[in-house]
Amino acid sequence: MNTARMNTAQKTLVFGLGSAALLLSGLVLAGGTEPMTGMMPANLKATAAMRDAAGEVRGAASFEQVGMGMRVTVTVSGLTPGMHGMHLHEFGRCTPGVDPAENKVVPFGGAGGHFDPGGSANHDSPTAGNKYGHGGDLPMLNVGADGVGKATFTTSKDSLTGKNGVLNRSLVVHADMDDYKSDPSGKSGARERCGVILRDNFTVRDYPLPGPQDFPEGVAYDARKGVIYTGSAANGNIYAVNANTGATILFSKGGAVGRSTALGLKVDSLGRVWVAGGATGAVSILSPDGAPVATLMTPPSPNPYLNDLTPTPDGSVYVTDSTRPVIWRVRDMPNPSKMTVEPWLDLGGTPINYGPGINLNGIVASPDGRYLLTVQLNTGELWRIDTGIKAIKKVMGGLTNGDGLLLDGQTLYVSRNADGMISKVNLSADYGSGTLVREEPLAGLRFPTTLVKVGSDVVVAQGQLDKLKGGIPETPFKLTRFKTF
């Protein structure tokens, strides 16, 4: 509990006996979020049907994006009169589950713990910034003698888009008053009402994956087979998903063929699957039936990280390296034993400056193969590279946490992993300049990584790579299909 900003007595005055003051319409609760950039969808709204433990709807909550804040309106019935703790929880599940604080199955335990986008691991007041307290710490619900509780407030701790996004998470009302200091939930008692926050008038289709530790990163599509491929950053498994039915099979098991991780994926004109191997420094090629064709190693050097790749019509496959300042190339040949990974472009002394963290990430090619577009995750810069003369031009900035790219005509979709959204960029005819026109959270994204066109739709992998080395991922892992916007 952070006490530097407000002591216990002050909190009791503001949030305890005086909690009704927080329920005034239009009240803004400062939470200290990072500013959102670009253009959000107009009229971004969501709704949650508030249910009791028997599944009966006992109220509703609405959520609306208002500038940098989110307006929340809640009405719930059938509760005991008095003050009730109210919080946003991590997962979009109003099912029974284990409450870690009690180590037993409780109603709505499936919603998980409090939403904590700042990683504070601390329960605090609704006015605490997210680096000090849970983003899910909300004002209490004041229930009258008739058993009905109502609240309307605006908070900048949470949003319907971006890293503080609450879509497909849960709103939970508890049995008791919140003391705004005791971890993990302010001694607010049992979970009595729960609702999943669903975006209004927006439809997606999810493809659930079977493994409990899949962490899907790459995604590719073979239109001839109607199959979507996705690879695991955790173990190198590659799944084949029927784009029509959603049926999923293990296409190629990781590890056994020297592939301990699978990042960027592409399908070539022969139906072969190319795999960027991350820290293994390898490019793997699989036949259309999943058999290993070749494993190509980059020259030994410290800290390899092959992240994404793209084929071009002349038989080249270009590969980004996120830690070594070089773009690699494989020249496709009829005899796989003669293929090698060569350093095609040394980025030293070019406008692309490598720094700490993940550098170049997603990469795509223009249809004629003349230009490559690649995004630098740690700087948010989008670059154009001429494959003929190797000239580099900065297209634009502002795409921080840019991961996978999808080029569709003169439109570029950029998956912004830690920001939980997809950006739409309109490109000039020569791909040399771009304008950010929209930023989409879809129906709630969990660290989206790469994208692929499937018919007139787009499929994105919800990788949850922020939970790869710690934390509890939301399962099942999934790919999500949506209409282009």
Short mmCIF file of C-alpha atoms in Angstrom, two decimals:
data_model
loop_
_atom_site.label_atom_id
_atom_site.label_comp_id
_atom_site.label_asym_id
_atom_site.label_seq_id
_atom_site.Cartn_x
_atom_site.Cartn_y
_atom_site.Cartn_z
CA MET A 1 0.00 0.00 0.00
CA ASN A 2 1.47 3.37 -1.00
CA THR A 3 0.95 6.02 1.69
CA ALA A 4 3.04 8.82 0.25
CA ARG A 5 0.06 10.54 -1.34
CA MET A 6 -2.74 9.99 1.19
CA ASN A 7 -2.81 8.59 4.69
CA THR A 8 -5.39 6.18 6.09
CA ALA A 9 -7.43 8.86 7.84
CA GLN A 10 -7.67 10.90 4.66
CA LYS A 11 -8.76 7.85 2.71
CA THR A 12 -11.45 7.04 5.24
CA LEU A 13 -12.83 10.55 4.90
CA VAL A 14 -12.80 10.60 1.12
CA PHE A 15 -13.51 6.99 0.25
CA GLY A 16 -15.13 5.53 3.34
CA LEU A 17 -17.98 7.38 5.07
CA GLY A 18 -17.97 9.98 2.31
CA SER A 19 -18.05 7.54 -0.60
CA ALA A 20 -21.38 8.80 -1.83
CA ALA A 21 -19.52 11.88 -3.05
CA LEU A 22 -17.78 9.68 -5.59
CA LEU A 23 -21.08 8.72 -7.19
CA LEU A 24 -21.91 12.16 -8.55
CA SER A 25 -22.51 12.12 -12.29
CA GLY A 26 -19.52 13.26 -14.32
CA LEU A 27 -16.98 13.02 -11.49
CA VAL A 28 -13.50 12.49 -12.92
CA LEU A 29 -11.12 10.20 -11.05
CA ALA A 30 -7.53 10.98 -11.94
CA GLY A 31 -5.52 7.85 -12.47
CA GLY A 32 -2.45 8.91 -14.40
CA THR A 33 -2.46 6.90 -17.63
CA GLU A 34 -0.15 7.23 -20.59
CA PRO A 35 -1.62 9.41 -23.36
CA MET A 36 -3.22 7.67 -26.30
CA THR A 37 -2.17 8.67 -29.80
CA GLY A 38 -3.71 8.48 -33.23
CA MET A 39 -7.40 8.24 -33.99
CA MET A 40 -9.68 6.00 -31.97
CA PRO A 41 -12.95 4.59 -33.32
CA ALA A 42 -15.88 6.96 -32.94
CA ASN A 43 -18.46 6.21 -30.24
CA LEU A 44 -16.37 3.50 -28.60
CA LYS A 45 -18.74 1.91 -26.07
CA ALA A 46 -19.18 -1.33 -24.14
CA THR A 47 -21.73 -3.00 -21.87
CA ALA A 48 -21.69 -5.62 -19.11
CA ALA A 49 -24.73 -7.60 -17.96
CA MET A 50 -24.31 -7.90 -14.17
CA ARG A 51 -25.23 -11.41 -12.97
CA ASP A 52 -25.56 -13.09 -9.62
CA ALA A 53 -23.94 -16.44 -8.78
CA ALA A 54 -26.98 -18.28 -10.19
CA GLY A 55 -26.49 -16.58 -13.56
CA GLU A 56 -29.53 -14.30 -13.31
CA VAL A 57 -29.09 -10.79 -14.70
CA ARG A 58 -29.42 -8.33 -11.82
CA GLY A 59 -28.28 -5.12 -13.45
CA ALA A 60 -26.04 -3.60 -16.09
CA ALA A 61 -22.97 -1.44 -16.53
CA SER A 62 -22.04 0.75 -19.49
CA PHE A 63 -18.65 2.09 -20.52
CA GLU A 64 -17.91 4.93 -22.91
CA GLN A 65 -14.63 6.42 -24.08
CA VAL A 66 -14.66 10.14 -23.38
CA GLY A 67 -11.44 11.74 -24.55
CA MET A 68 -8.66 10.42 -22.35
CA GLY A 69 -11.12 9.05 -19.79
CA MET A 70 -13.74 6.32 -19.54
CA ARG A 71 -17.25 7.07 -18.28
CA VAL A 72 -18.81 4.24 -16.28
CA THR A 73 -22.48 3.88 -15.28
CA VAL A 74 -23.56 1.00 -13.04
CA THR A 75 -26.98 -0.13 -11.79
CA VAL A 76 -27.23 -3.34 -9.74
CA SER A 77 -30.12 -4.76 -7.71
CA GLY A 78 -30.65 -7.31 -4.96
CA LEU A 79 -27.77 -6.26 -2.70
CA THR A 80 -27.74 -5.40 0.99
CA PRO A 81 -27.93 -1.66 1.74
CA GLY A 82 -24.61 0.10 2.30
CA MET A 83 -21.25 0.48 0.57
CA HIS A 84 -19.93 -2.30 -1.67
CA GLY A 85 -16.44 -2.62 -3.13
CA MET A 86 -16.37 -2.59 -6.93
CA HIS A 87 -13.40 -3.59 -9.10
CA LEU A 88 -12.30 -4.43 -12.61
CA HIS A 89 -10.86 -7.94 -12.84
CA GLU A 90 -8.27 -9.39 -15.22
CA PHE A 91 -10.24 -11.99 -17.17
CA GLY A 92 -13.52 -11.91 -19.08
CA ARG A 93 -15.00 -14.88 -17.23
CA CYS A 94 -17.85 -14.73 -14.71
CA THR A 95 -17.43 -18.38 -13.77
CA PRO A 96 -16.50 -20.14 -10.52
CA GLY A 97 -12.77 -20.33 -9.91
CA VAL A 98 -10.04 -20.37 -7.32
CA ASP A 99 -9.55 -17.17 -5.36
CA PRO A 100 -5.80 -17.16 -4.49
CA ALA A 101 -6.46 -15.04 -1.40
CA GLU A 102 -8.72 -17.76 0.04
CA ASN A 103 -7.26 -20.76 -1.83
CA LYS A 104 -10.72 -22.10 -2.57
CA VAL A 105 -13.27 -22.07 -5.37
CA VAL A 106 -15.54 -19.04 -5.11
CA PRO A 107 -18.32 -17.55 -7.26
CA PHE A 108 -16.80 -15.53 -10.11
CA GLY A 109 -13.29 -16.67 -9.22
CA GLY A 110 -12.75 -17.24 -12.94
CA ALA A 111 -12.50 -13.45 -13.33
CA GLY A 112 -9.05 -13.65 -11.75
CA GLY A 113 -7.46 -10.92 -9.69
CA HIS A 114 -7.71 -7.17 -10.08
CA PHE A 115 -6.79 -5.67 -13.44
CA ASP A 116 -3.28 -4.32 -12.88
CA PRO A 117 -1.90 -2.80 -16.11
CA GLY A 118 0.79 -0.87 -14.25
CA GLY A 119 2.14 -3.99 -12.55
CA SER A 120 1.78 -2.36 -9.13
CA ALA A 121 0.74 -5.55 -7.28
CA ASN A 122 -0.93 -3.18 -4.83
CA HIS A 123 -4.54 -2.39 -3.89
CA ASP A 124 -5.11 1.35 -3.58
CA SER A 125 -7.62 4.13 -4.08
CA PRO A 126 -9.49 5.04 -7.28
CA THR A 127 -7.30 8.17 -7.59
CA ALA A 128 -3.94 6.38 -7.39
CA GLY A 129 -1.94 6.21 -10.59
CA ASN A 130 -1.69 2.74 -12.10
CA LYS A 131 1.97 2.40 -11.19
CA TYR A 132 0.93 2.76 -7.53
CA GLY A 133 -2.31 0.78 -7.46
CA HIS A 134 -4.46 -1.60 -9.47
CA GLY A 135 -6.10 -0.12 -12.54
CA GLY A 136 -9.15 -2.06 -11.40
CA ASP A 137 -9.56 -0.14 -8.14
CA LEU A 138 -12.87 1.73 -8.55
CA PRO A 139 -15.24 3.79 -6.39
CA MET A 140 -17.63 1.86 -4.15
CA LEU A 141 -21.24 1.19 -5.04
CA ASN A 142 -23.71 2.84 -2.66
CA VAL A 143 -26.76 0.56 -2.29
CA GLY A 144 -29.98 2.04 -0.97
CA ALA A 145 -32.68 0.57 1.25
CA ASP A 146 -34.37 -0.90 -1.83
CA GLY A 147 -31.28 -3.03 -2.59
CA VAL A 148 -30.41 -1.03 -5.71
CA GLY A 149 -26.96 0.47 -6.17
CA LYS A 150 -26.18 3.14 -8.73
CA ALA A 151 -22.94 4.87 -9.71
CA THR A 152 -21.73 7.17 -12.48
CA PHE A 153 -18.12 8.32 -12.70
CA THR A 154 -15.31 8.97 -15.17
CA THR A 155 -11.86 7.53 -14.64
CA SER A 156 -8.54 8.03 -16.43
CA LYS A 157 -7.10 4.88 -14.83
CA ASP A 158 -8.78 2.73 -17.44
CA SER A 159 -9.81 2.92 -21.06
CA LEU A 160 -11.58 0.97 -23.78
CA THR A 161 -8.37 0.95 -25.82
CA GLY A 162 -4.63 0.82 -25.27
CA LYS A 163 -2.57 -0.78 -22.51
CA ASN A 164 -5.20 0.16 -19.89
CA GLY A 165 -8.00 -1.33 -21.97
CA VAL A 166 -10.83 -3.13 -20.17
CA LEU A 167 -12.64 -4.79 -23.08
CA ASN A 168 -13.28 -8.47 -22.41
CA ARG A 169 -12.42 -8.07 -18.75
CA SER A 170 -14.89 -8.25 -15.83
CA LEU A 171 -16.59 -5.82 -13.48
CA VAL A 172 -17.18 -7.35 -10.03
CA VAL A 173 -19.25 -6.02 -7.10
CA HIS A 174 -18.32 -7.33 -3.66
CA ALA A 175 -20.31 -7.89 -0.47
CA ASP A 176 -18.53 -5.42 1.82
CA MET A 177 -16.99 -1.97 1.98
CA ASP A 178 -13.56 -1.45 0.42
CA ASP A 179 -10.92 -0.06 2.82
CA TYR A 180 -8.71 1.00 -0.12
CA LYS A 181 -5.55 -0.25 1.53
CA SER A 182 -5.61 -4.00 2.27
CA ASP A 183 -4.22 -6.31 -0.40
CA PRO A 184 -5.49 -7.86 -2.53
CA SER A 185 -9.03 -6.38 -2.54
CA GLY A 186 -9.51 -4.02 0.38
CA LYS A 187 -11.26 -6.61 2.59
CA SER A 188 -14.33 -6.17 0.41
CA GLY A 189 -15.59 -9.71 0.91
CA ALA A 190 -17.32 -12.15 -1.41
CA ARG A 191 -17.88 -11.53 -5.11
CA GLU A 192 -21.65 -10.99 -5.45
CA ARG A 193 -22.15 -9.63 -8.99
CA CYS A 194 -20.09 -10.00 -12.14
CA GLY A 195 -20.35 -8.85 -15.75
CA VAL A 196 -18.06 -9.33 -18.76
CA ILE A 197 -17.30 -6.04 -20.55
CA LEU A 198 -18.24 -6.51 -24.21
CA ARG A 199 -17.83 -3.91 -26.92
CA ASP A 200 -21.09 -2.71 -28.45
CA ASN A 201 -21.85 -3.54 -32.09
CA PHE A 202 -18.53 -5.22 -32.86
CA THR A 203 -18.09 -8.83 -33.90
CA VAL A 204 -14.97 -10.96 -33.98
CA ARG A 205 -14.37 -14.68 -34.40
CA ASP A 206 -11.89 -16.45 -32.15
CA TYR A 207 -9.90 -19.58 -32.97
CA PRO A 208 -8.96 -21.16 -29.60
CA LEU A 209 -5.70 -23.08 -29.43
CA PRO A 210 -5.37 -26.38 -27.55
CA GLY A 211 -2.13 -25.95 -25.59
CA PRO A 212 -2.02 -24.45 -22.08
CA GLN A 213 1.31 -22.77 -22.83
CA ASP A 214 1.05 -21.94 -26.54
CA PHE A 215 1.88 -18.21 -26.56
CA PRO A 216 1.16 -17.85 -30.31
CA GLU A 217 3.47 -15.38 -32.07
CA GLY A 218 3.57 -15.90 -35.81
CA VAL A 219 0.56 -16.38 -38.09
CA ALA A 220 0.38 -17.21 -41.81
CA TYR A 221 -2.30 -18.35 -44.27
CA ASP A 222 -2.36 -20.85 -47.14
CA ALA A 223 -5.37 -19.84 -49.25
CA ARG A 224 -5.16 -23.01 -51.36
CA LYS A 225 -5.73 -25.19 -48.31
CA GLY A 226 -7.85 -22.73 -46.32
CA VAL A 227 -5.42 -23.24 -43.42
CA ILE A 228 -4.06 -20.73 -40.91
CA TYR A 229 -0.71 -21.57 -39.36
CA THR A 230 0.44 -20.25 -35.99
CA GLY A 231 3.62 -20.93 -34.05
CA SER A 232 4.43 -20.97 -30.35
CA ALA A 233 7.05 -18.62 -28.95
CA ALA A 234 7.30 -20.89 -25.92
CA ASN A 235 8.04 -24.31 -27.44
CA GLY A 236 8.18 -24.05 -31.23
CA ASN A 237 4.98 -26.02 -31.88
CA ILE A 238 3.18 -25.04 -35.07
CA TYR A 239 -0.56 -25.56 -35.41
CA ALA A 240 -2.70 -25.74 -38.53
CA VAL A 241 -6.16 -24.21 -38.09
CA ASN A 242 -8.99 -24.76 -40.56
CA ALA A 243 -10.07 -21.20 -41.32
CA ASN A 244 -13.66 -22.31 -41.92
CA THR A 245 -14.34 -24.75 -39.08
CA GLY A 246 -11.67 -23.76 -36.57
CA ALA A 247 -10.50 -27.38 -36.27
CA THR A 248 -6.89 -27.38 -35.09
CA ILE A 249 -4.13 -29.97 -35.41
CA LEU A 250 -0.47 -30.03 -34.41
CA PHE A 251 1.23 -29.44 -37.78
CA SER A 252 4.83 -29.67 -36.56
CA LYS A 253 6.05 -30.36 -33.03
CA GLY A 254 8.72 -28.01 -31.76
CA GLY A 255 12.03 -29.13 -30.31
CA ALA A 256 12.38 -32.43 -32.14
CA VAL A 257 13.50 -30.70 -35.35
CA GLY A 258 15.76 -28.19 -33.63
CA ARG A 259 13.08 -25.53 -33.37
CA SER A 260 12.58 -24.48 -29.75
CA THR A 261 10.66 -21.32 -30.65
CA ALA A 262 8.59 -20.12 -33.59
CA LEU A 263 8.16 -16.41 -34.22
CA GLY A 264 7.35 -14.93 -37.64
CA LEU A 265 5.75 -17.32 -40.16
CA LYS A 266 5.21 -17.09 -43.90
CA VAL A 267 3.80 -19.49 -46.52
CA ASP A 268 5.57 -19.40 -49.89
CA SER A 269 4.24 -20.12 -53.39
CA LEU A 270 5.01 -23.84 -52.96
CA GLY A 271 2.98 -24.10 -49.75
CA ARG A 272 6.08 -24.41 -47.58
CA VAL A 273 6.09 -22.76 -44.15
CA TRP A 274 9.07 -20.55 -43.28
CA VAL A 275 9.75 -19.93 -39.59
CA ALA A 276 11.89 -17.27 -37.89
CA GLY A 277 13.55 -18.93 -34.91
CA GLY A 278 14.16 -16.02 -32.54
CA ALA A 279 17.13 -16.52 -30.22
CA THR A 280 18.07 -19.80 -31.94
CA GLY A 281 19.36 -17.75 -34.87
CA ALA A 282 17.75 -20.21 -37.29
CA VAL A 283 15.33 -20.09 -40.20
CA SER A 284 13.33 -23.32 -40.51
CA ILE A 285 11.51 -24.48 -43.63
CA LEU A 286 8.70 -27.04 -43.46
CA SER A 287 7.06 -28.89 -46.34
CA PRO A 288 3.30 -28.53 -46.99
CA ASP A 289 2.75 -31.67 -44.88
CA GLY A 290 4.90 -30.43 -41.98
CA ALA A 291 8.08 -32.39 -42.67
CA PRO A 292 11.37 -30.53 -42.11
CA VAL A 293 12.94 -29.31 -45.35
CA ALA A 294 15.87 -27.32 -43.98
CA THR A 295 17.17 -25.58 -40.86
CA LEU A 296 19.39 -22.66 -41.85
CA MET A 297 21.64 -21.07 -39.23
CA THR A 298 22.90 -17.51 -39.23
CA PRO A 299 26.67 -17.18 -38.65
CA PRO A 300 27.63 -17.53 -34.97
CA SER A 301 27.50 -14.20 -33.13
CA PRO A 302 26.20 -12.97 -29.76
CA ASN A 303 22.50 -12.56 -29.08
CA PRO A 304 20.74 -13.53 -32.31
CA TYR A 305 17.01 -12.82 -32.54
CA LEU A 306 15.41 -13.62 -35.89
CA ASN A 307 11.96 -12.11 -35.58
CA ASP A 308 10.06 -12.00 -38.88
CA LEU A 309 10.50 -12.75 -42.57
CA THR A 310 8.97 -12.03 -45.95
CA PRO A 311 9.38 -13.62 -49.41
CA THR A 312 9.68 -11.61 -52.63
CA PRO A 313 8.91 -12.64 -56.22
CA ASP A 314 12.59 -13.09 -57.14
CA GLY A 315 12.97 -16.01 -54.74
CA SER A 316 14.48 -14.07 -51.86
CA VAL A 317 13.30 -14.29 -48.27
CA TYR A 318 14.30 -11.31 -46.10
CA VAL A 319 14.62 -11.75 -42.32
CA THR A 320 14.72 -9.17 -39.52
CA ASP A 321 17.04 -9.52 -36.55
CA SER A 322 15.84 -7.62 -33.48
CA THR A 323 19.18 -7.53 -31.65
CA ARG A 324 21.87 -7.62 -34.35
CA PRO A 325 21.79 -4.63 -36.79
CA VAL A 326 21.51 -6.62 -39.98
CA ILE A 327 18.83 -7.80 -42.39
CA TRP A 328 19.40 -11.35 -43.52
CA ARG A 329 18.46 -12.97 -46.81
CA VAL A 330 17.87 -16.53 -47.95
CA ARG A 331 18.02 -17.26 -51.68
CA ASP A 332 15.55 -20.04 -52.40
CA MET A 333 17.04 -22.91 -54.40
CA PRO A 334 15.72 -26.25 -55.71
CA ASN A 335 18.29 -28.04 -53.57
CA PRO A 336 17.67 -27.02 -49.94
CA SER A 337 21.14 -28.20 -48.93
CA LYS A 338 22.61 -25.31 -50.92
CA MET A 339 20.54 -22.61 -49.20
CA THR A 340 22.19 -20.35 -46.63
CA VAL A 341 21.29 -17.30 -44.56
CA GLU A 342 23.47 -14.43 -45.71
CA PRO A 343 23.89 -10.94 -44.23
CA TRP A 344 22.17 -8.87 -46.93
CA LEU A 345 22.24 -5.39 -45.36
CA ASP A 346 24.49 -4.18 -42.55
CA LEU A 347 22.52 -1.45 -40.77
CA GLY A 348 25.56 0.11 -39.15
CA GLY A 349 25.93 3.70 -40.30
CA THR A 350 22.40 3.80 -41.73
CA PRO A 351 19.45 5.85 -40.42
CA ILE A 352 18.22 2.75 -38.57
CA ASN A 353 19.92 3.01 -35.18
CA TYR A 354 19.78 -0.03 -32.92
CA GLY A 355 19.30 0.51 -29.19
CA PRO A 356 18.35 -1.54 -26.12
CA GLY A 357 15.41 -3.92 -26.40
CA ILE A 358 13.66 -5.18 -29.52
CA ASN A 359 14.61 -3.25 -32.66
CA LEU A 360 13.44 -4.25 -36.15
CA ASN A 361 10.46 -6.57 -35.88
CA GLY A 362 7.74 -7.09 -38.50
CA ILE A 363 8.62 -6.96 -42.20
CA VAL A 364 6.57 -7.03 -45.43
CA ALA A 365 7.38 -6.55 -49.11
CA SER A 366 5.61 -4.60 -51.82
CA PRO A 367 3.93 -6.90 -54.39
CA ASP A 368 6.75 -6.39 -56.91
CA GLY A 369 9.43 -6.92 -54.29
CA ARG A 370 11.02 -3.52 -54.88
CA TYR A 371 10.44 -2.25 -51.35
CA LEU A 372 10.56 -3.71 -47.87
CA LEU A 373 8.66 -2.11 -44.99
CA THR A 374 9.82 -2.87 -41.47
CA VAL A 375 8.91 -1.46 -38.05
CA GLN A 376 11.30 -0.78 -35.18
CA LEU A 377 9.47 -1.75 -31.99
CA ASN A 378 11.52 0.23 -29.45
CA THR A 379 11.38 3.53 -31.38
CA GLY A 380 8.04 3.23 -33.18
CA GLU A 381 9.65 4.10 -36.53
CA LEU A 382 8.51 2.60 -39.82
CA TRP A 383 11.19 2.22 -42.50
CA ARG A 384 11.20 1.64 -46.27
CA ILE A 385 14.16 -0.20 -47.81
CA ASP A 386 14.77 -0.32 -51.56
CA THR A 387 15.85 -3.88 -52.39
CA GLY A 388 17.65 -2.76 -55.54
CA ILE A 389 19.92 -0.01 -54.21
CA LYS A 390 19.47 -0.71 -50.46
CA ALA A 391 18.46 2.90 -49.79
CA ILE A 392 16.63 3.44 -46.48
CA LYS A 393 13.89 6.01 -45.89
CA LYS A 394 11.93 6.76 -42.75
CA VAL A 395 8.23 6.49 -43.54
CA MET A 396 6.85 7.72 -40.21
CA GLY A 397 7.10 7.45 -36.45
CA GLY A 398 4.58 7.00 -33.64
CA LEU A 399 4.18 3.22 -33.92
CA THR A 400 5.79 2.34 -30.59
CA ASN A 401 5.55 -1.36 -29.75
CA GLY A 402 4.97 -2.09 -33.43
CA ASP A 403 5.19 -5.85 -33.95
CA GLY A 404 3.67 -7.62 -36.96
CA LEU A 405 2.81 -5.89 -40.25
CA LEU A 406 0.19 -6.60 -42.90
CA LEU A 407 0.32 -4.76 -46.22
CA ASP A 408 -3.01 -4.62 -48.08
CA GLY A 409 -2.65 -2.40 -51.13
CA GLN A 410 -1.68 1.03 -49.81
CA THR A 411 -2.99 0.21 -46.34
CA LEU A 412 -0.65 -1.06 -43.65
CA TYR A 413 -1.96 -2.71 -40.49
CA VAL A 414 0.45 -2.64 -37.55
CA SER A 415 0.01 -4.85 -34.51
CA ARG A 416 1.03 -2.82 -31.41
CA ASN A 417 1.71 -5.57 -28.88
CA ALA A 418 2.09 -3.91 -25.44
CA ASP A 419 -0.44 -1.24 -26.46
CA GLY A 420 -3.12 -3.86 -27.10
CA MET A 421 -4.30 -2.45 -30.41
CA ILE A 422 -3.92 -2.48 -34.18
CA SER A 423 -3.03 0.68 -36.06
CA LYS A 424 -4.16 1.44 -39.59
CA VAL A 425 -1.76 3.48 -41.73
CA ASN A 426 -2.51 4.92 -45.16
CA LEU A 427 0.64 4.81 -47.31
CA SER A 428 1.65 6.94 -50.28
CA ALA A 429 1.92 5.34 -53.73
CA ASP A 430 5.68 4.81 -53.31
CA TYR A 431 5.32 3.59 -49.69
CA GLY A 432 7.61 6.45 -48.67
CA SER A 433 5.21 8.25 -46.32
CA GLY A 434 2.30 7.23 -44.14
CA THR A 435 -0.56 8.67 -42.10
CA LEU A 436 -1.99 7.03 -39.00
CA VAL A 437 -5.77 7.00 -39.44
CA ARG A 438 -7.14 4.60 -36.81
CA GLU A 439 -6.22 2.61 -33.72
CA GLU A 440 -8.41 -0.40 -32.93
CA PRO A 441 -8.66 -2.47 -29.75
CA LEU A 442 -11.08 -4.83 -31.54
CA ALA A 443 -13.00 -6.66 -28.80
CA GLY A 444 -10.07 -6.58 -26.39
CA LEU A 445 -6.55 -7.64 -27.40
CA ARG A 446 -3.96 -9.38 -25.23
CA PHE A 447 -0.49 -8.43 -26.51
CA PRO A 448 -1.27 -8.89 -30.23
CA THR A 449 1.73 -9.95 -32.29
CA THR A 450 1.38 -10.74 -36.01
CA LEU A 451 -1.37 -10.45 -38.61
CA VAL A 452 -2.39 -12.13 -41.87
CA LYS A 453 -5.09 -11.53 -44.49
CA VAL A 454 -7.69 -14.32 -44.73
CA GLY A 455 -10.09 -13.60 -47.57
CA SER A 456 -11.43 -10.12 -46.91
CA ASP A 457 -10.73 -10.46 -43.17
CA VAL A 458 -7.63 -10.21 -40.98
CA VAL A 459 -6.46 -12.67 -38.34
CA VAL A 460 -4.26 -11.57 -35.45
CA ALA A 461 -2.42 -13.72 -32.91
CA GLN A 462 -3.06 -12.72 -29.30
CA GLY A 463 0.38 -13.75 -28.11
CA GLN A 464 0.35 -12.65 -24.44
CA LEU A 465 4.15 -12.59 -24.59
CA ASP A 466 4.12 -10.20 -21.64
CA LYS A 467 3.15 -13.26 -19.57
CA LEU A 468 5.72 -15.60 -21.10
CA LYS A 469 8.23 -15.25 -18.26
CA GLY A 470 5.80 -14.63 -15.43
CA GLY A 471 2.15 -13.94 -14.70
CA ILE A 472 -0.99 -15.87 -15.53
CA PRO A 473 -1.99 -15.90 -19.20
CA GLU A 474 -5.64 -15.87 -20.21
CA THR A 475 -6.52 -19.27 -21.62
CA PRO A 476 -7.32 -20.67 -24.04
CA PHE A 477 -4.83 -18.81 -26.19
CA LYS A 478 -6.45 -17.69 -29.39
CA LEU A 479 -6.24 -16.16 -32.82
CA THR A 480 -8.87 -13.52 -33.56
CA ARG A 481 -10.47 -12.83 -36.94
CA PHE A 482 -12.06 -9.46 -37.76
CA LYS A 483 -13.31 -7.41 -40.67
CA THR A 484 -10.88 -4.87 -42.12
CA PHE A 485 -11.52 -1.35 -40.92
#
